[in-house]
Amino acid sequence: MQDTISYEPLLCPTAATVITGHYGSGKTNFAMNLSLAYSRMGKNVTLCDIDIVNPYFRSADFAPLCEEHGIHLITPPFANTNLDTPILTRQVDGAITGGECVILDVGGDDAGAVALGRYQEKITAREDYQMILVVNQCRPLTATAEDAVAMIADINRASKLSITHIVNNSNLGPDTSIEQITKSLDYGEKIIELSGIPLLYQAIPRKLLDPICAGDAPDHRLLQLYEERKIFPVDIFVKTPWSA
Amino acid sequence: MTEKQAERVLMKGNEAMAEAAIQAGCRHFFGYPITPSTEIAAYMSKRMPKVGGTYLQAESEVAAINMVLGAAAAGVRVMTGSSSPGISLKSEGVSYLAGCDLPCVIINVQRGGPGLGGIQPSQADYWQATKAWGHGDFQILVYAPSTVQEMVNLMMEAFDKADEYRIPALMLVDGLLGQMMEPIAFPEKDLSTIPAKPWATNGHKHKREHNIVNSLCLKPDELEQQVIARFARYDIIKAKEAQAEEYLVDDADIVLVAFGATARTTRSAIDMAREKDIKAGMIRPITLWPFPEKVIQKAANTAQCFLSVEMSMGQMIDDIKLAINCTKPVHFYGRTGGMVPMPVDILGKIEELARGLK
C-alpha cells in the first residue's frame, strides 16, 4: 500500500480530454483536479472553459490557481462578468489543434455539449482523445443509472462525439461521506453495465482518502479500485464568498 | 415537518425551489427564461410532464404572469419565476393578482440593475418587492431564504400562506443562492391540508352561483371597502407571519441586519469580529414583508448601533430606521451591480464602528 501523499491515480493523458456530464455533476471541479494531476506529471496543460450554460461558479474562478501551477487557462471573455453572451474564442481552436494536453470543461447536459459540435472535426483529428461523462448519484434528475445512461445518447448526439469513459463523482458537496460514496458504487457499476462504457475513476474527496490508503474501507470494491489506481482524489476548489 | 435524512440530495437553489413547489402540490408553471433564474424553468420543463403537470414557456413575462392569474383564479397551486428585468415586466399582473385576492408563488432571482443591468447577484429589488411592485394599495408576502435548504422549506410555506391569506407570495433570492449547490432534504409535505377554494372559477356545473374573480370595481365607495378589508388581512399577516433569526444579538453592541446570501458573508464577518473581542451580532430577516420589526425593536434596547449590510445602495436600511423610530444610529455597508459584500470588508466596517463606540 502506498501512503496518501505519494498516491496518484493511474493517469493516461491524451491530446484532448473532453469532460461532459450532467448538470451539476461536478465537471468543473474535476476538470481542475485533472488539470493539476496532468500538470504534476510534467504535461503542458491547457484548460478550456467552454461552458455556455452556466453563469456562475466556473473555471474562470480558478485563474490564480492555474497561473500558480503553470496551467494555461482559456475562458470566454464574458465569464464571470456582466455580459450575458456566450462567446468561444479562436484560442480554443488553437489549443485543440496544437496543445500538448488539452482539457475541455463543457457545460452540463446535452445543452452544454452543443458547444462541442463546432470542435468535433478538430478533436477527432487528434491521434487520441478521451470523452469523460461525470456522474453524480446525489443529483435528483440522474439519481438512477437508467437516467444517467439516457443522457449519454443525448450528449453524443449534441456533441457529434462519443463518450469513452465514466467518472463516478457521486457527492453531496461538503457533506460527502465514505458511506454515501460506497452506496454509489452499485450505481456506477450499473451505468457501466448498461452503457458498456468503462470506468475511468471513482472520485473521492482527498480528505476521505487516508483510511482507504491504510486498507480500511467499508466496501472491498473501494480497496480494489485503489489497487487499480482508479480512485481519483479530488480537492474542492469551488468556493462560496463566505468560505473564501 | 421532518426531513428525510436518508434521501439527501445535492441541488442548485433554483432547482431546489422548483422541486419544493412540485412537492407542495404545484402542477402549473408559466415562465420565460432569464439568467440567473433559468434553471427553475429548465427543471420544471423536465419534471412537470412526469408528474402530470403543465410547464409552459410563455411568449413573454407579461403573458406568463397573466397565465398565473388565470390558473390561480381556477383554484390550483401555480407559480412563475424570473430575474429582475423579467420581474419588472410582471408588475402589472402582480397588481391584478393582489386586486383579485389570488394566491400564487413568484420567485425573483435578483441580478444587478437597473435596466438590463448584469447577471451577477443583487438585492436591489428590495424596495420593489416590499413597497411597490405595481400600482395601487397592496402588499405581498416576501420570503428571503439564505440557504438552499431554507429555500425548500420557505417555498413550501409560501404556497401554504399564499392560500391561507389569498395573497401572492414572493421568494426574493439572489443569483448567488439560485446558482449555488448544497446538500438538502425535502420535508414530507402533507397535501391534505391545502385549503378548499370555494371562490375558485372552476365551473359551477349548475350547482352553485357563478364565482367572479376580478380586480375591476368602478364604485369608489365599494373599492375603498375592498381595499380596507384587504388591509385588515395585512394587519393579521403583520401580527402573525414576521420571521427573523437572531445570531449573537443578546450582548451585541453592534447589531448587523442582513438577509439572503449577504447574511452568510455577514455571519462570517461577525465570527471574525468576535475573535477580536468586538461584540457584534446579527438579525436576519426571513420575511421582508412583513418586516420583523419587533425583533429589531427589542435589539434597540441593548445595541449601541445598527449596521445594515445589503447587496444594493441601501434599501432595507429605511425599514430598520422605521422599526426603531431612529432611536439608535443605523449605518450602512453595501456593494451593488453584482458585487458581493465580502466578510473581510464587512469586518472593516464593524471595526470602524467599534472604534467610534470606544
CSV table of C-alpha atoms in Angstrom, one decimal, chain B residues 29-227:
chain,number,residue,atom,x,y,z
B,29,PHE,CA,-45.6,26.7,-14.1
B,30,PHE,CA,-45.7,29.5,-16.6
B,31,GLY,CA,-42.5,31.4,-17.3
B,32,TYR,CA,-39.9,32.9,-19.6
B,33,PRO,CA,-36.2,32.0,-19.0
B,34,ILE,CA,-33.7,34.6,-17.9
B,35,THR,CA,-30.3,34.4,-16.2
B,36,PRO,CA,-29.7,33.7,-13.3
B,37,SER,CA,-33.1,32.0,-12.8
B,38,THR,CA,-33.2,29.8,-15.9
B,39,GLU,CA,-32.7,26.5,-14.0
B,40,ILE,CA,-36.2,27.0,-12.5
B,41,ALA,CA,-37.8,26.8,-15.9
B,42,ALA,CA,-35.4,24.1,-17.2
B,43,TYR,CA,-36.1,21.9,-14.2
B,44,MET,CA,-39.8,22.4,-14.4
B,45,SER,CA,-39.7,21.6,-18.1
B,46,LYS,CA,-38.3,18.2,-17.2
B,47,ARG,CA,-40.3,17.4,-14.1
B,48,MET,CA,-43.8,18.8,-14.8
B,49,PRO,CA,-44.6,16.3,-17.6
B,50,LYS,CA,-43.5,13.4,-15.3
B,51,VAL,CA,-45.9,14.5,-12.5
B,52,GLY,CA,-48.9,15.2,-14.7
B,53,GLY,CA,-48.4,19.0,-14.5
B,54,THR,CA,-48.1,21.8,-17.0
B,55,TYR,CA,-44.9,23.5,-18.0
B,56,LEU,CA,-45.4,26.3,-20.4
B,57,GLN,CA,-42.8,28.7,-21.8
B,58,ALA,CA,-44.9,31.8,-22.4
B,59,GLU,CA,-44.2,34.3,-25.2
B,60,SER,CA,-43.2,36.9,-22.6
B,61,GLU,CA,-43.1,37.6,-18.9
B,62,VAL,CA,-46.3,39.6,-19.2
B,63,ALA,CA,-48.1,36.6,-20.7
B,64,ALA,CA,-46.7,34.3,-18.1
B,65,ILE,CA,-47.9,36.3,-15.1
B,66,ASN,CA,-51.4,36.5,-16.7
B,67,MET,CA,-51.4,32.7,-17.1
B,68,VAL,CA,-50.6,32.5,-13.4
B,69,LEU,CA,-53.6,34.8,-12.7
B,70,GLY,CA,-55.8,32.5,-14.8
B,71,ALA,CA,-54.7,29.3,-13.1
B,72,ALA,CA,-54.8,30.9,-9.6
B,73,ALA,CA,-58.4,32.0,-10.3
B,74,ALA,CA,-59.2,28.4,-11.2
B,75,GLY,CA,-58.0,27.4,-7.7
B,76,VAL,CA,-54.8,25.5,-8.5
B,77,ARG,CA,-51.4,26.0,-7.0
B,78,VAL,CA,-49.4,27.9,-9.6
B,79,MET,CA,-46.1,29.7,-9.8
B,80,THR,CA,-43.7,31.6,-12.0
B,81,GLY,CA,-40.0,32.5,-11.7
B,82,SER,CA,-37.8,35.2,-13.2
B,83,SER,CA,-34.9,37.6,-12.6
B,84,SER,CA,-35.0,41.3,-12.0
B,85,PRO,CA,-35.8,42.7,-15.5
B,86,GLY,CA,-38.4,40.0,-16.1
B,87,ILE,CA,-39.9,40.6,-12.6
B,88,SER,CA,-40.4,44.3,-13.6
B,89,LEU,CA,-42.4,43.1,-16.6
B,90,LYS,CA,-44.6,41.1,-14.4
B,91,SER,CA,-45.6,44.1,-12.2
B,92,GLU,CA,-48.9,44.8,-13.9
B,93,GLY,CA,-50.0,41.2,-13.4
B,94,VAL,CA,-48.9,41.1,-9.8
B,95,SER,CA,-51.1,44.2,-9.0
B,96,TYR,CA,-54.0,42.4,-10.7
B,97,LEU,CA,-53.3,39.3,-8.7
B,98,ALA,CA,-53.4,41.3,-5.5
B,99,GLY,CA,-56.5,43.1,-6.6
B,100,CYS,CA,-58.2,39.8,-7.3
B,101,ASP,CA,-57.0,38.3,-3.9
B,102,LEU,CA,-55.4,35.4,-5.7
B,103,PRO,CA,-52.7,33.1,-4.2
B,104,CYS,CA,-49.6,32.2,-6.2
B,105,VAL,CA,-45.9,32.0,-5.7
B,106,ILE,CA,-43.3,34.0,-7.7
B,107,ILE,CA,-39.6,33.7,-7.5
B,108,ASN,CA,-37.2,36.6,-8.2
B,109,VAL,CA,-33.6,35.5,-8.5
B,110,GLN,CA,-32.2,39.0,-8.4
B,111,ARG,CA,-29.4,40.3,-10.6
B,112,GLY,CA,-27.7,43.6,-10.9
B,113,GLY,CA,-29.7,46.6,-12.2
B,114,PRO,CA,-31.3,48.9,-13.0
B,115,GLY,CA,-32.3,48.3,-16.6
B,116,LEU,CA,-30.9,45.2,-18.2
B,117,GLY,CA,-28.1,45.5,-15.7
B,118,GLY,CA,-25.9,42.4,-15.3
B,119,ILE,CA,-26.2,38.7,-14.5
B,120,GLN,CA,-24.3,38.7,-11.2
B,121,PRO,CA,-26.2,38.6,-7.8
B,122,SER,CA,-28.0,41.6,-6.3
B,123,GLN,CA,-30.6,42.5,-3.6
B,124,ALA,CA,-31.5,45.8,-5.2
B,125,ASP,CA,-35.1,44.7,-5.8
B,126,TYR,CA,-35.9,45.1,-2.1
B,127,TRP,CA,-37.9,48.3,-2.5
B,128,GLN,CA,-39.8,46.8,-5.4
B,129,ALA,CA,-40.7,43.7,-3.5
B,130,THR,CA,-41.7,45.2,-0.2
B,131,LYS,CA,-43.0,48.6,-1.2
B,132,ALA,CA,-44.3,48.9,-4.7
B,133,TRP,CA,-44.3,46.0,-7.1
B,134,GLY,CA,-47.1,47.6,-9.1
B,135,HIS,CA,-49.8,50.2,-8.8
B,136,GLY,CA,-52.4,50.5,-6.1
B,137,ASP,CA,-52.6,49.9,-2.4
B,138,PHE,CA,-51.3,46.4,-1.8
B,139,GLN,CA,-48.6,44.3,-0.2
B,140,ILE,CA,-47.4,40.7,-1.0
B,141,LEU,CA,-45.7,38.2,1.3
B,142,VAL,CA,-41.9,38.3,0.8
B,143,TYR,CA,-39.6,35.5,1.9
B,144,ALA,CA,-35.8,35.8,2.0
B,145,PRO,CA,-34.1,32.4,2.5
B,146,SER,CA,-30.3,32.2,2.9
B,147,THR,CA,-29.5,28.6,2.3
B,148,VAL,CA,-30.7,26.0,-0.3
B,149,GLN,CA,-32.5,24.1,2.5
B,150,GLU,CA,-34.3,27.2,3.6
B,151,MET,CA,-35.3,27.9,0.0
B,152,VAL,CA,-37.0,24.5,0.0
B,153,ASN,CA,-38.7,25.0,3.4
B,154,LEU,CA,-39.9,28.5,2.7
B,155,MET,CA,-41.1,27.6,-0.8
B,156,MET,CA,-43.5,25.1,0.7
B,157,GLU,CA,-44.5,27.6,3.4
B,158,ALA,CA,-45.1,30.3,0.7
B,159,PHE,CA,-47.7,28.1,-1.0
B,160,ASP,CA,-49.5,27.5,2.3
B,161,LYS,CA,-49.5,31.1,3.4
B,162,ALA,CA,-50.5,32.4,-0.1
B,163,ASP,CA,-53.5,30.1,0.0
B,164,GLU,CA,-54.3,30.9,3.7
B,165,TYR,CA,-54.4,34.7,3.1
B,166,ARG,CA,-55.3,34.7,-0.6
B,167,ILE,CA,-52.2,36.8,-1.4
B,168,PRO,CA,-49.3,36.5,-3.8
B,169,ALA,CA,-46.1,35.3,-2.2
B,170,LEU,CA,-42.6,36.2,-3.4
B,171,MET,CA,-39.4,34.3,-2.9
B,172,LEU,CA,-36.8,37.1,-3.0
B,173,VAL,CA,-33.4,35.4,-3.6
B,174,ASP,CA,-30.3,36.5,-5.4
B,175,GLY,CA,-28.2,34.9,-8.2
B,176,LEU,CA,-25.7,33.5,-5.7
B,177,LEU,CA,-28.3,31.5,-3.9
B,178,GLY,CA,-30.1,30.5,-7.1
B,179,GLN,CA,-26.9,29.2,-8.6
B,180,MET,CA,-25.1,27.5,-5.7
B,181,MET,CA,-25.4,23.9,-4.8
B,182,GLU,CA,-25.9,22.5,-1.3
B,183,PRO,CA,-27.0,19.2,0.2
B,184,ILE,CA,-30.6,19.2,1.2
B,185,ALA,CA,-33.5,17.0,2.2
B,186,PHE,CA,-37.2,17.6,1.3
B,187,PRO,CA,-39.6,17.7,4.3
B,188,GLU,CA,-42.6,15.4,4.0
B,189,LYS,CA,-45.4,17.5,2.8
B,190,ASP,CA,-49.0,16.8,3.8
B,191,LEU,CA,-51.1,17.9,0.8
B,192,SER,CA,-54.4,17.1,2.5
B,193,THR,CA,-54.1,20.4,4.4
B,194,ILE,CA,-54.4,22.6,1.2
B,195,PRO,CA,-57.5,24.7,2.0
B,196,ALA,CA,-60.6,24.4,-0.1
B,197,LYS,CA,-61.2,27.3,-2.5
B,198,PRO,CA,-64.9,27.8,-2.8
B,199,TRP,CA,-64.3,31.1,-4.5
B,200,ALA,CA,-62.5,29.5,-7.5
B,201,THR,CA,-63.8,29.9,-11.0
B,202,ASN,CA,-63.6,26.2,-11.8
B,203,GLY,CA,-67.0,25.5,-13.2
B,204,HIS,CA,-70.3,25.8,-11.3
B,205,LYS,CA,-71.9,22.8,-13.0
B,206,HIS,CA,-75.3,24.4,-12.3
B,207,LYS,CA,-74.9,23.6,-8.6
B,208,ARG,CA,-73.9,27.0,-7.3
B,209,GLU,CA,-73.8,30.6,-8.3
B,210,HIS,CA,-71.2,31.9,-10.7
B,211,ASN,CA,-67.9,32.8,-9.0
B,212,ILE,CA,-66.3,36.0,-10.3
B,213,VAL,CA,-62.7,36.9,-9.8
B,214,ASN,CA,-61.9,40.4,-10.9
B,215,SER,CA,-60.0,43.4,-9.8
B,216,LEU,CA,-62.3,45.9,-11.5
B,217,CYS,CA,-64.6,47.9,-9.2
B,218,LEU,CA,-65.9,51.2,-10.6
B,219,LYS,CA,-67.8,52.4,-7.5
B,220,PRO,CA,-65.3,54.3,-5.3
B,221,ASP,CA,-67.0,53.5,-2.0
B,222,GLU,CA,-67.1,49.8,-2.8
B,223,LEU,CA,-63.5,49.8,-3.9
B,224,GLU,CA,-62.5,51.6,-0.8
B,225,GLN,CA,-64.2,48.9,1.3
B,226,GLN,CA,-62.5,46.1,-0.6
B,227,VAL,CA,-59.1,47.7,0.0
